[in-house]
XYZ file of C-alpha atoms in Angstrom:
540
model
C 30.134 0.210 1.165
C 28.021 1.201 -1.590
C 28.839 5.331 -2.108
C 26.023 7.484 -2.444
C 27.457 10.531 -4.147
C 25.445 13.387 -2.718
C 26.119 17.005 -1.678
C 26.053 16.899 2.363
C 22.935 18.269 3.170
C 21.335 15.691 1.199
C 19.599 18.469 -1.280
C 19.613 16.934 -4.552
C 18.346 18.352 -7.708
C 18.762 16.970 -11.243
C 20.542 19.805 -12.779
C 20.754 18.247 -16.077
C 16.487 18.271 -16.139
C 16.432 22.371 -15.479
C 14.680 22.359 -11.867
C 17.652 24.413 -10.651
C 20.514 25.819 -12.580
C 24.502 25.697 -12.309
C 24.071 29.222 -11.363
C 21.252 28.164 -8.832
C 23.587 25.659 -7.730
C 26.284 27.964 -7.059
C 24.104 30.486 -5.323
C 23.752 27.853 -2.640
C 27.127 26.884 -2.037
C 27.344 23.728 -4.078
C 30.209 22.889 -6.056
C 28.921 20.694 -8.520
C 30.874 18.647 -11.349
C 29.033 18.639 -14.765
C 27.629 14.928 -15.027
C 28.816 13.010 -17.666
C 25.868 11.803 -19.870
C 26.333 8.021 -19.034
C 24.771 4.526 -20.003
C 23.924 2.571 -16.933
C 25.108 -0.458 -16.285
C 23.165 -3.349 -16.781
C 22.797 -7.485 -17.842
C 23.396 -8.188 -21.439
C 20.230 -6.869 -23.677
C 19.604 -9.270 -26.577
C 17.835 -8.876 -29.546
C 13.672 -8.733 -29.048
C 13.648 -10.157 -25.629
C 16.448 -7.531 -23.677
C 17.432 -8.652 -20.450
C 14.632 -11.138 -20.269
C 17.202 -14.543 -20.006
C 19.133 -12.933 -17.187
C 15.904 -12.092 -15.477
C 14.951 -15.957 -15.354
C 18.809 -17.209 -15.139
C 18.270 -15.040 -11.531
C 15.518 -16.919 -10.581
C 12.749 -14.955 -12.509
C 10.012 -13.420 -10.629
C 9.981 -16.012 -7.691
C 12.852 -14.291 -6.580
C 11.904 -11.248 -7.913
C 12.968 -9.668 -4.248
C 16.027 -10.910 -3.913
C 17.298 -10.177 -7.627
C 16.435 -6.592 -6.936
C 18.979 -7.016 -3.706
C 21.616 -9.084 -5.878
C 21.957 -6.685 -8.266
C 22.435 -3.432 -6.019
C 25.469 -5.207 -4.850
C 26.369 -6.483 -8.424
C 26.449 -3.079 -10.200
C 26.020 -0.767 -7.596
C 23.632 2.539 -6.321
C 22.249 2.550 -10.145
C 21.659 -0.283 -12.363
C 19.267 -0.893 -15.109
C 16.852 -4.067 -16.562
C 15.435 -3.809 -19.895
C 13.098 -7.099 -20.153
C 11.517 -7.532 -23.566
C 13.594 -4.023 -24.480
C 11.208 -1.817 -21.446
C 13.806 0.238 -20.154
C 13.945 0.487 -16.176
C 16.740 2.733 -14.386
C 16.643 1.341 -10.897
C 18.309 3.636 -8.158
C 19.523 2.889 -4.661
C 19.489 6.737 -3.407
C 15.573 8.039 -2.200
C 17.441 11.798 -2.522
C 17.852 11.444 -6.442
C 14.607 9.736 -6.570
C 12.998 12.909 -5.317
C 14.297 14.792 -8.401
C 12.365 12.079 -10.378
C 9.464 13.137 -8.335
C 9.569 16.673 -8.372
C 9.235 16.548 -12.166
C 5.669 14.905 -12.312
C 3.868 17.923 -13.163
C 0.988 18.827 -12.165
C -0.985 16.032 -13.666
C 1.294 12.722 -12.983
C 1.160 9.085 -14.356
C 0.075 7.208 -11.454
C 1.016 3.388 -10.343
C -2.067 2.676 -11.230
C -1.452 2.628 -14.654
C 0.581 -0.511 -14.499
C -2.445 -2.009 -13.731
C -3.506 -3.045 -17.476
C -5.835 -5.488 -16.454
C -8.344 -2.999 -14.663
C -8.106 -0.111 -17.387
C -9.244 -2.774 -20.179
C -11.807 -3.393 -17.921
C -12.849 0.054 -16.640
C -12.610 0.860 -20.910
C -14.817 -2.604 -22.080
C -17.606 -1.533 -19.237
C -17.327 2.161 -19.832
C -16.933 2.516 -16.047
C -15.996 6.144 -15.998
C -15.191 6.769 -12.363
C -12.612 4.359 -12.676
C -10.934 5.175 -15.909
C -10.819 8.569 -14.422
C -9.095 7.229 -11.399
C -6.449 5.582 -13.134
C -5.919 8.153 -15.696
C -3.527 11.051 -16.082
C -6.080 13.509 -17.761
C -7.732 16.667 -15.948
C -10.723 14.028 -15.569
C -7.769 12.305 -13.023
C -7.551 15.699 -10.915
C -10.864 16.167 -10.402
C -11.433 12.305 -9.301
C -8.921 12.948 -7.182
C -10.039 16.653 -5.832
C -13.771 14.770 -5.263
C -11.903 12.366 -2.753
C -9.249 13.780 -1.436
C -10.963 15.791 1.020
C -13.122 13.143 2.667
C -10.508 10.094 2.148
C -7.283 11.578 2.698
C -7.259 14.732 4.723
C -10.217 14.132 7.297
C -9.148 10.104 7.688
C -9.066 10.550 11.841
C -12.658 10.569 11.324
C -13.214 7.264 10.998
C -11.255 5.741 13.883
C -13.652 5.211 15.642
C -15.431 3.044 13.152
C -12.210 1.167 12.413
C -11.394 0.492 16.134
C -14.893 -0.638 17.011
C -14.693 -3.442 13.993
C -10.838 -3.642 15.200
C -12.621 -4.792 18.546
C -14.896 -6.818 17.404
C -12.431 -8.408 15.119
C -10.380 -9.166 18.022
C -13.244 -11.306 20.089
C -13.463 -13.346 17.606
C -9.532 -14.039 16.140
C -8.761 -16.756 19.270
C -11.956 -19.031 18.152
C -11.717 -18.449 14.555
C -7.815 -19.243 14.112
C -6.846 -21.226 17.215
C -10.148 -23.480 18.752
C -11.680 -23.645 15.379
C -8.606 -23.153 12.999
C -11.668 -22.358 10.624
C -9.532 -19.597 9.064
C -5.840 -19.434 8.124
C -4.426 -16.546 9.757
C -3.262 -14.902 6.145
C -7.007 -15.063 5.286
C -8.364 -13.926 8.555
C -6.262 -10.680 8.174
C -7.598 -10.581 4.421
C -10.943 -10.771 6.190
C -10.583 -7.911 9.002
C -8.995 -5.646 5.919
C -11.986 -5.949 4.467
C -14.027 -5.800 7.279
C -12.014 -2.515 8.562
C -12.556 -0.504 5.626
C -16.004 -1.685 4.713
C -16.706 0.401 8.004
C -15.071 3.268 6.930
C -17.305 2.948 3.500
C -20.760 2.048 5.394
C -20.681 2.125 9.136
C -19.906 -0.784 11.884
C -22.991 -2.622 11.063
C -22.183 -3.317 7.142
C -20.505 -6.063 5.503
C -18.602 -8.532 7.933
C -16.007 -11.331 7.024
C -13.757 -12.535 10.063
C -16.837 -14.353 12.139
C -17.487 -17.523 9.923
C -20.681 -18.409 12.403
C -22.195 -14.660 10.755
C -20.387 -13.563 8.145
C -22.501 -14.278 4.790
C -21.169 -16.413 2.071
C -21.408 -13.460 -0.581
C -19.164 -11.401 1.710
C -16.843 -14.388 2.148
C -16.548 -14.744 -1.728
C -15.992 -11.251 -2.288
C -12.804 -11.303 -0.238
C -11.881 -14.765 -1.981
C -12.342 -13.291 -5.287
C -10.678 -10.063 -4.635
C -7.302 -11.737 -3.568
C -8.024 -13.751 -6.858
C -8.521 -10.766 -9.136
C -5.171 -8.851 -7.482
C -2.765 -11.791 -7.995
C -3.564 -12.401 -11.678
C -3.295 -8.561 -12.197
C 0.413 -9.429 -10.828
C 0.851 -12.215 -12.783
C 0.705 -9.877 -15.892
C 2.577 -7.229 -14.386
C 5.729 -9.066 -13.223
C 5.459 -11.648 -16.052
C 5.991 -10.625 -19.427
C 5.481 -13.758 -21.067
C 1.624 -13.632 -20.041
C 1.589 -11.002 -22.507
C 3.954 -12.379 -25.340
C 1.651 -15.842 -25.228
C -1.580 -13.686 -24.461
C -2.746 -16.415 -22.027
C -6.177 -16.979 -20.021
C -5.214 -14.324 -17.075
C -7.129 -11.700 -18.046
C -10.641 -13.872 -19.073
C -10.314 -14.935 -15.553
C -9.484 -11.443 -14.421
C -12.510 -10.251 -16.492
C -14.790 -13.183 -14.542
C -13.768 -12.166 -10.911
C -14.192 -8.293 -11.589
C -17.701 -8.972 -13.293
C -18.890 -10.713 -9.982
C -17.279 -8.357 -7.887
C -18.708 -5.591 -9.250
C -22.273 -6.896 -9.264
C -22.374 -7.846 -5.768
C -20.978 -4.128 -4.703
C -23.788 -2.856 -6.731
C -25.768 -5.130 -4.653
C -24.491 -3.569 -1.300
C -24.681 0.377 -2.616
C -28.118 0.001 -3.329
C -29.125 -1.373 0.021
C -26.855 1.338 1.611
C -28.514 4.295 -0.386
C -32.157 3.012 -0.227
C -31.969 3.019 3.418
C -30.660 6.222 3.447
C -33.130 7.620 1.487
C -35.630 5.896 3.749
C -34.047 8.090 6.798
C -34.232 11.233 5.037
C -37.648 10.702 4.372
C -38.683 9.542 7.510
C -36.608 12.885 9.070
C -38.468 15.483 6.294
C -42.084 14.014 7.458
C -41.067 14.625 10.944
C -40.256 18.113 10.342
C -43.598 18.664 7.928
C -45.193 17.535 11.467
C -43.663 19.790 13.489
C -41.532 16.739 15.002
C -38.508 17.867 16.962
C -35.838 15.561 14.910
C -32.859 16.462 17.157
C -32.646 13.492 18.355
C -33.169 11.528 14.847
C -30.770 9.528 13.683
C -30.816 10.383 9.431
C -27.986 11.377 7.586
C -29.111 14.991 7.386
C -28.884 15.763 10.890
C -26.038 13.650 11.813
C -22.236 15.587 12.309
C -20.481 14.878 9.186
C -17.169 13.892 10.893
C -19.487 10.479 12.105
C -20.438 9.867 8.591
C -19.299 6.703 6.754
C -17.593 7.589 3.034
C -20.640 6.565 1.135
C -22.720 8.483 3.138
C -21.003 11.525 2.763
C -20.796 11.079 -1.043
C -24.628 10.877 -1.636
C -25.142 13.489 0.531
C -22.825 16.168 -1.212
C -24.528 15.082 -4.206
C -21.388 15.036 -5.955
C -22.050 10.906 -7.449
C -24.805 9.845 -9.323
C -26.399 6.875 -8.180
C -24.799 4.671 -10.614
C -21.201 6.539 -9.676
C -21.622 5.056 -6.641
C -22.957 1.834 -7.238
C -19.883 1.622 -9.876
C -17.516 3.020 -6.764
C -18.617 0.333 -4.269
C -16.977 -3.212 -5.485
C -13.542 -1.264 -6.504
C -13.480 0.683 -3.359
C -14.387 -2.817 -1.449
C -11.292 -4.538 -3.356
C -9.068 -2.009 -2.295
C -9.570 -1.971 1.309
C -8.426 -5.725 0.998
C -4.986 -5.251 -1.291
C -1.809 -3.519 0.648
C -3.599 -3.554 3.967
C -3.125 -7.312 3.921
C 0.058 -7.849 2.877
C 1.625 -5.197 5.559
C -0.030 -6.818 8.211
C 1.024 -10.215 6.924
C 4.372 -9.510 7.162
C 4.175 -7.058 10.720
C 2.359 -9.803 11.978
C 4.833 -12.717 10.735
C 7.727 -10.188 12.270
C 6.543 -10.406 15.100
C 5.185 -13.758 15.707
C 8.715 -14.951 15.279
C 10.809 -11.988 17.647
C 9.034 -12.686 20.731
C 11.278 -9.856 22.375
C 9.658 -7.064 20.214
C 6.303 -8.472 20.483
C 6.596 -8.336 24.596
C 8.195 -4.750 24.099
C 4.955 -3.633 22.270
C 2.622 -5.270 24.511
C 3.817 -3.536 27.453
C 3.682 -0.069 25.423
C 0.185 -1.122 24.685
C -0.504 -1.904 28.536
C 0.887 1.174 29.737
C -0.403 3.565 27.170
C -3.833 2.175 26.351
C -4.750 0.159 28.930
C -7.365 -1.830 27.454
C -8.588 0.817 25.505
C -8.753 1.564 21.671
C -7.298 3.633 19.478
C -9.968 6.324 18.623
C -7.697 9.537 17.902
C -4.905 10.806 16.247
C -3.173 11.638 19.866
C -3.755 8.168 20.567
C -2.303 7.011 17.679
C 1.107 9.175 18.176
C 1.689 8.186 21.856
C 2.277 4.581 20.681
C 6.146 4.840 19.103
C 6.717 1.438 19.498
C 4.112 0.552 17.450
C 5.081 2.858 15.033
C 8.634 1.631 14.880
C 7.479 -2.261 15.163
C 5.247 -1.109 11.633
C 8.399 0.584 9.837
C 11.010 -1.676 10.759
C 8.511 -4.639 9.343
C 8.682 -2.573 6.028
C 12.341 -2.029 6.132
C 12.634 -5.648 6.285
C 9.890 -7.269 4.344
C 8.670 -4.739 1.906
C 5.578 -5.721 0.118
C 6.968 -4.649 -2.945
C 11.003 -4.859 -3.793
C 10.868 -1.399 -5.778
C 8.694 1.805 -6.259
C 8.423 2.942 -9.824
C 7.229 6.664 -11.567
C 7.055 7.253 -15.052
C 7.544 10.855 -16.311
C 5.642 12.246 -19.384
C 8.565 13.701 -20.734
C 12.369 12.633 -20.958
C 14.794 13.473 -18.380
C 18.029 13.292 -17.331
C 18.515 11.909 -13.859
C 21.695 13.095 -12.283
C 23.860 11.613 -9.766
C 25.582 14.914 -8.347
C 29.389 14.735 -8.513
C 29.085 11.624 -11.102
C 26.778 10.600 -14.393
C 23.856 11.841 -15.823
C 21.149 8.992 -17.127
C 18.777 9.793 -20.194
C 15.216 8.018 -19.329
C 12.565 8.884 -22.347
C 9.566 9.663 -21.358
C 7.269 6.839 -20.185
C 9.792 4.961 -19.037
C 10.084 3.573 -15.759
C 12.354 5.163 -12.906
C 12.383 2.605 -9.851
C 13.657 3.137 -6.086
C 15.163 0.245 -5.035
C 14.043 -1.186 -1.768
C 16.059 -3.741 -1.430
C 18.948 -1.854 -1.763
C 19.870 0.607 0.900
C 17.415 -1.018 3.749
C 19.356 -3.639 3.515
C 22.545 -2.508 3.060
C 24.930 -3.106 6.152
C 26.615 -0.087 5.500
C 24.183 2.072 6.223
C 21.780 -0.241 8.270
C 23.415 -2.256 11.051
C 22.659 -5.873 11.179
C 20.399 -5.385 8.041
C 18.785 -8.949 8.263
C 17.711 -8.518 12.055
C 13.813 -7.540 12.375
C 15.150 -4.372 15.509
C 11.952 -1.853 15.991
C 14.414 -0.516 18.068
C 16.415 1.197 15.153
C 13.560 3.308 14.438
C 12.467 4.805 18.026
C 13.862 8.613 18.322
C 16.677 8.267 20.287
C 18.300 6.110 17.365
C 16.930 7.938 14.332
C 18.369 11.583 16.717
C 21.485 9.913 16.881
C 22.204 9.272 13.205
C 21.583 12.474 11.360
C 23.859 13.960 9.432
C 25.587 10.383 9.153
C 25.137 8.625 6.230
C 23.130 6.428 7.993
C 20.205 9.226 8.052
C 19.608 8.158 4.483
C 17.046 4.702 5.969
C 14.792 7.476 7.703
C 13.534 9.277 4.087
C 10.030 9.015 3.663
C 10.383 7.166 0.010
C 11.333 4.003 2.829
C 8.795 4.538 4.932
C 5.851 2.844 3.847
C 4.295 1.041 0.496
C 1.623 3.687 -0.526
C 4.163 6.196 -2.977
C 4.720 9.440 -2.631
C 3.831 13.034 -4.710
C 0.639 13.538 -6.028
C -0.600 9.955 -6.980
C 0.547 8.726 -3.132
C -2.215 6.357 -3.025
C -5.677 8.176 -1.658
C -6.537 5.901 1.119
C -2.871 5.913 2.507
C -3.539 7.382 5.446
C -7.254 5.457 6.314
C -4.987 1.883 5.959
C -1.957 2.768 7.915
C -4.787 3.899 10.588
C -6.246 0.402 9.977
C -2.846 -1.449 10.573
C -2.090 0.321 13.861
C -5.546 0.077 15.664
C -5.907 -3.934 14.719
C -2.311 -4.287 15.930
C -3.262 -2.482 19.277
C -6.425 -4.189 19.828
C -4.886 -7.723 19.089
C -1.712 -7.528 20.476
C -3.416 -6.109 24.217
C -5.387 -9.176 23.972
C -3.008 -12.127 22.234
C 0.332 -13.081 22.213
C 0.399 -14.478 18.544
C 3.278 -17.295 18.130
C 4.113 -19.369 15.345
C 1.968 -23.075 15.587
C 4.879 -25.106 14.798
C 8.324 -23.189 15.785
C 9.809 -25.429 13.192
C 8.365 -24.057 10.610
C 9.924 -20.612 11.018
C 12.281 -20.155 7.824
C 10.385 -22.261 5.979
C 8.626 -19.501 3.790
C 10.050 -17.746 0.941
C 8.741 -14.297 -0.268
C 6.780 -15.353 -3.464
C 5.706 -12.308 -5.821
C 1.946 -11.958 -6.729
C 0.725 -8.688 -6.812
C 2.938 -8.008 -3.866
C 5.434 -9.824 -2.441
C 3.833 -12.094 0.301
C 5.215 -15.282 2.503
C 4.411 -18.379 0.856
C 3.967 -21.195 2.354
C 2.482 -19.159 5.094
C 2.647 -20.284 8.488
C 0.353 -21.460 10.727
C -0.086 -18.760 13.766
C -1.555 -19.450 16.734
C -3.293 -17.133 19.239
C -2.990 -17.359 23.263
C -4.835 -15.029 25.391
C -2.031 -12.648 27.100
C -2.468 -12.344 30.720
């Protein structure tokens, strides 16, 4: 077992970084050693390159997953990586992590900022909506403060739009994946992600993807070019050598993001001119004494049924060119971690038939055929839930979560070392670590939904055990103040698809030989590769 040295109730503050003092410390009961100032260990770091040749001796970024795993149990709860001399402290425990966190400020780096190949581009195209968005300036707060309230708090709104896409969705997976095979069922889910979330953006009636005998072929490009764009932005995150040869990656990068952007621009400006259109037809109504309760514009319509867009030109808040400039990003977003959770929750389940006949029959007895349209609806499913977490336990889509601080720190491991990390360096959570550690986690490499239903997560607190149910584990979208904005709309997204398709399909693997036959490859996120072949059977 892997100790995680830790005062019992699991309170953790970096001492050494002045959020509480030894005399703070005492005033709560904690009897706390002073931490020796420590280096952490780590592979050999040679000259230029760092830890670069163990990095590739491990299997390089193919096995970028299972390094991250290796090495917990080579060096322990903290370890560090230096490739190419960029200093990463990697830590096992979510507890000290939160110390990291707590020192953001109130104007963070975000995650986003590893994402070099969209601030050149936001910077070359003067898009300023986006360099705003991926910046750690007051311009960044206010981005965010413009959102927040319609994409993050009030996301419940929009179930309704997701689950009637989510439905729709559903009548046509069995002919597009099974009698057709027209679609892989990796792209299909790329497909209703971006059919999900275009509905939160525009309505039910926008954009469409997953029916090949309706969807357009501009539509069906964008989501082909928008898993394009995201895995080359990998390739020069995870690969440092794209940089060090400054290869094609970005041109191409550069190509896919000029398209995308020009056919969102395409979309706003239908979207806007008809709205227009309505609130014009709605003002001469009421210049002729017209009773336009029963009208249909955006004026008189509740907010809470509003799509995003919608709601933005009405507040008046975007310019026209804001939001033409807002619409391919936003698009491409909607498509990214959506996809590769479901991927994996999907390929979970598709090969533990036991869980996927345990959720059905929550499904039946809950829901009943119906869709999930509410928040209550939403937390009566805990099966679900559990089936969702345990899939990320499991099959993370990333193997770490990273901050960087804008000043140094000292990260302290209570009772043991202190770790100097300068400022803009990273400070990863290792997520390959604990999860799947069978110390704390019993039968670690067993997909169990089970593990995570109350009675289970009741009866290990205040074991060390508890440590698997912290919220740093409990999903891919970060936490503090740059937890990624439309968290909450794509875990919504993930749960009323999964309802809707598994009421209607029991979703196997084609060839049951072929399970174990997929490794987890690392693009932008880690995703099964090759992927199998799933096959959909109407459930009786």
């Amino acid at each position: 077992m892997i100790a995680l040295q830790r005062p019992a109730s699991f309170f953790l503050v970096a001492l050494g970084s002045g959020l509480l003092s030894s005399s703070s410390w005492e005033a709560h009961g904690f009897i706390v050693k002073t931490a020796e100032q420590s280096q952490p260990p780590m592979p050999f770091q040679w000259p230029i390159v760092g830890t670069l040749p163990d990095f590739f001796a491990r299997g390089g970024v193919d096995r970028l997953r299972d390094i991250y795993g290796e090495m917990y149990f080579e060096y322990g709860p903290v370890f560090a990586m230096s490739p190419m001399n960029d200093f990463q402290l990697i830590l096992a425990d979510p507890y000290v992590f939160d110390t990291v966190i707590r020192r953001e400020g109130k104007i963070p780096i975000g995650g986003a900022a590893e994402g070099v190949t969209f601030q050149e581009y936001y910077k070359e195209n003067n898009i300023t909506k986006g360099i705003e968005s991926m910046g750690n300036t007051e311009e960044w707060r206010e981005w965010r403060k413009e959102l927040e309230p319609d994409m993050y708090a009030r996301w419940a709104e929009y179930l309704p739009m997701i689950a009637d896409t989510a439905k729709d969705i559903s009548k046509v997976a069995g002919y597009e994946i099974t009698e057709q095979k027209s679609i892989p069922f990796i792209d299909f889910l790329s497909r209703a992600s971006f059919d999900m979330f275009n509905s939160v953006l525009y309505g039910t009636a926008q954009p469409r993807a997953t029916d090949s005998r309706t969807a357009s072929d501009v539509d069906i490009e964008f989501v082909d070019r928008t898993i394009e764009a995201f895995d080359l932005t990998g390739q020069m995150i995870v690969n440092p050598l794209e940089r060090v040869f400054e290869t094609d990656t970005y041109s191409k990068f550069k190509v896919n993001m000029d398209w995308i952007f020009g056919r969102g621009a395409v979309v706003a400006d239908e979207y806007v001119e008809g709205l227009r259109s309505e609130q014009k037809q709605q003002q001469q109504q009421q210049e002729e004494g017209i009773d336009g309760s029963e009208s249909k514009c955006p004026v008189s319509a509740i907010t809470k049924n509003m799509p995003l867009v919608e709601r933005l030109f009405n507040r008046g808040e975007y310019t026209m060119d804001d939001i033409r400039n807002f619409s391919g990003p936003m698009q491409m977003a909607g498509v990214d971690t959506t996809t590769y959770v479901m991927s994996w929750l999907y390929l979970n389940l598709a090969t533990n038939p036991t869980a996927q006949t345990k959720l059905a029959s929550e499904l039946k007895s809950v829901l009943n055929g119906a869709d999930v349209t509410t928040l209550e609806q939403m937390n009566s499913l805990p099966y679900l839930k559990a089936c969702i977490r345990e899939s990320h336990r499991l099959t993370p889509t990333v193997p770490a979560v990273s901050k960087r601080l804008k000043e140094d720190i000292d990260v302290v491991i209570p009772n043991d070392k202190s770790y100097r990390v300068e400022a803009g360096r990273r400070i990863m959570l290792n997520l390959r670590g604990i999860p799947m550690d069978p110390a704390y986690v019993t039968d670690p490499h067993l997909y169990l939904p089970e593990r995570f239903l109350k009675d289970a997560v009741d009866a290990r607190k205040g074991t060390p055990s508890e440590v698997i149910d912290h919220p740093s584990f409990a999903d891919p979208f970060g936490r503090g103040k740059r937890r990624c904005l439309g968290s909450n709309i794509a875990n919504a997204e993930i749960m009323v698809l999964a309802a809707r398709l598994f009421q209607e399909w029991e979703i196997t693997l084609e060839d049951p030989k072929s399970e174990g036959t997929w490794k987890p490859q690392q693009r932008l996120m880690l995703k099964a590769d090759p992927y199998p072949n799933l096959k959909l059977v109407p459930r009786e």
